[in-house]
Amino acid sequence: NAGVTQTPKFRILKIGQSMTLQCTQDMNHNYMYWYRQDPGMGLKLIYYSVGAGITDKGEVPNGYNVSRSTTEDFPLRLELAAPSQTSVYFCASREGTDYNEQFFGPGTRLTVL
Amino acid sequence: DQQVKQNSPSLSVQEGRISILNCDYTNSMFDYFLWYKKYPAEGPTFLISISSIKDKNEDGRFTVFLNKSAKHLSLHIVPSQPGDSAVYFCAARGENTGGFKTIFGAGTRLFVKA
């Protein structure tokens, strides 16, 4: 099992550009999550999904969009990049049963200039 | 509104001694607590968890203690090793309230000196 994979690892965007962060998991997990981590801060939940076709907002959804057309994939879309979106983005997944942990991808470091 | 707080940004411990990392929470609906470990340039990895029906859970060198009345949990690492140097995140969620969202603290950076 590859677990949770994320692409790209690094990206530099100009203000106003758009991009999609890819996330794929091969563990057949129902729940998937996108977090961002700013320096010295914890992980802030952007969006989450409890299954294909079902998504919901987390703590900091503004400026982002997601879709979940398959169990495996959960892409995060930035439409108009802003410097405030400079961060490290982590995708995670877990089984849809109680009392279990999330598995995280290696992260995407995004810089918006 | 920080529902999960780790008030110590960093902790330095000598190899072989005990490391104690603390975490406080405010939401009384939380009933499942987790600790994650994160090395630089990697994603967080699960370390240990505890449900609210217990007050202690042990896994090798790692023990988590939960004090529900104080809304406080702690992670003990004994003995500490240089390879334990990492950022440790405390996390919590309410399984009985849907349990979809896991809330993370800001993390504590642990330095274990050889």
CSV table of C-alpha atoms in Angstrom, one decimal, chain A residues 16-98:
chain,number,residue,atom,x,y,z
A,16,GLY,CA,-4.3,35.3,-9.0
A,17,GLN,CA,-3.2,32.0,-10.5
A,18,SER,CA,-5.1,28.8,-9.8
A,19,MET,CA,-4.0,25.2,-9.2
A,20,THR,CA,-5.2,21.8,-8.0
A,21,LEU,CA,-3.5,19.9,-5.2
A,22,GLN,CA,-3.9,16.2,-5.8
A,23,CYS,CA,-4.6,13.6,-3.1
A,24,THR,CA,-5.1,9.8,-3.5
A,25,GLN,CA,-5.4,7.1,-1.0
A,26,ASP,CA,-5.4,3.3,-1.7
A,27,MET,CA,-6.8,2.1,1.7
A,28,ASN,CA,-10.4,2.3,0.7
A,29,HIS,CA,-11.1,4.9,3.4
A,30,ASN,CA,-14.4,6.7,3.4
A,31,TYR,CA,-13.2,9.8,5.2
A,32,MET,CA,-10.8,12.2,3.6
A,33,TYR,CA,-9.5,15.6,4.8
A,34,TRP,CA,-7.5,18.6,3.8
A,35,TYR,CA,-5.5,20.6,6.3
A,36,ARG,CA,-3.1,23.5,6.1
A,37,GLN,CA,-0.3,24.1,8.5
A,38,ASP,CA,1.1,27.6,8.9
A,39,PRO,CA,4.4,28.2,10.7
A,40,GLY,CA,4.1,27.7,14.5
A,41,MET,CA,0.5,26.7,14.1
A,42,GLY,CA,-1.5,23.5,14.3
A,43,LEU,CA,-3.3,21.8,11.5
A,44,LYS,CA,-6.4,23.8,10.4
A,45,LEU,CA,-9.2,21.8,8.6
A,46,ILE,CA,-10.1,23.2,5.2
A,47,TYR,CA,-12.6,20.7,3.9
A,48,TYR,CA,-13.5,17.1,4.5
A,49,SER,CA,-15.5,14.3,2.9
A,50,VAL,CA,-17.3,11.3,4.4
A,51,GLY,CA,-17.7,9.5,1.1
A,52,ALA,CA,-17.8,9.9,-2.7
A,53,GLY,CA,-20.0,12.8,-3.6
A,54,ILE,CA,-20.2,14.2,-0.1
A,55,THR,CA,-18.0,17.1,1.1
A,56,ASP,CA,-18.3,19.8,3.8
A,57,LYS,CA,-16.5,22.8,5.0
A,58,GLY,CA,-14.0,22.8,7.8
A,59,GLU,CA,-12.6,25.7,9.8
A,60,VAL,CA,-10.9,27.7,7.0
A,61,PRO,CA,-12.6,26.9,3.7
A,62,ASN,CA,-12.5,30.4,2.1
A,63,GLY,CA,-10.5,30.5,-1.2
A,64,TYR,CA,-10.7,26.7,-1.7
A,65,ASN,CA,-12.9,24.1,-3.3
A,66,VAL,CA,-13.0,20.4,-3.3
A,67,SER,CA,-14.7,17.5,-5.1
A,68,ARG,CA,-14.9,13.8,-4.3
A,69,SER,CA,-16.0,11.8,-7.4
A,70,THR,CA,-14.3,8.6,-6.3
A,71,THR,CA,-13.4,7.0,-3.0
A,72,GLU,CA,-9.7,7.3,-3.8
A,73,ASP,CA,-9.3,10.9,-4.9
A,74,PHE,CA,-9.9,14.2,-3.1
A,75,PRO,CA,-8.4,17.1,-5.0
A,76,LEU,CA,-8.2,20.6,-3.5
A,77,ARG,CA,-8.6,23.6,-5.8
A,78,LEU,CA,-7.3,27.1,-5.3
A,79,GLU,CA,-9.0,29.4,-7.8
A,80,LEU,CA,-7.4,32.8,-7.2
A,81,ALA,CA,-4.2,32.3,-5.2
A,82,ALA,CA,-3.4,34.9,-2.5
A,83,PRO,CA,-0.3,35.3,-0.3
A,84,SER,CA,-2.4,34.2,2.7
A,85,GLN,CA,-2.6,30.8,1.1
A,86,THR,CA,1.2,30.2,1.5
A,87,SER,CA,1.3,27.2,3.7
A,88,VAL,CA,2.0,23.5,3.8
A,89,TYR,CA,-1.1,21.4,2.8
A,90,PHE,CA,-1.7,17.9,4.2
A,91,CYS,CA,-4.3,15.4,2.9
A,92,ALA,CA,-5.4,12.7,5.3
A,93,SER,CA,-7.8,9.7,5.3
A,94,ARG,CA,-9.3,7.3,7.8
A,95,GLU,CA,-11.9,4.5,7.9
A,96,GLY,CA,-15.4,5.5,8.5
A,97,THR,CA,-15.7,3.6,11.8
A,98,ASP,CA,-15.3,5.0,15.3
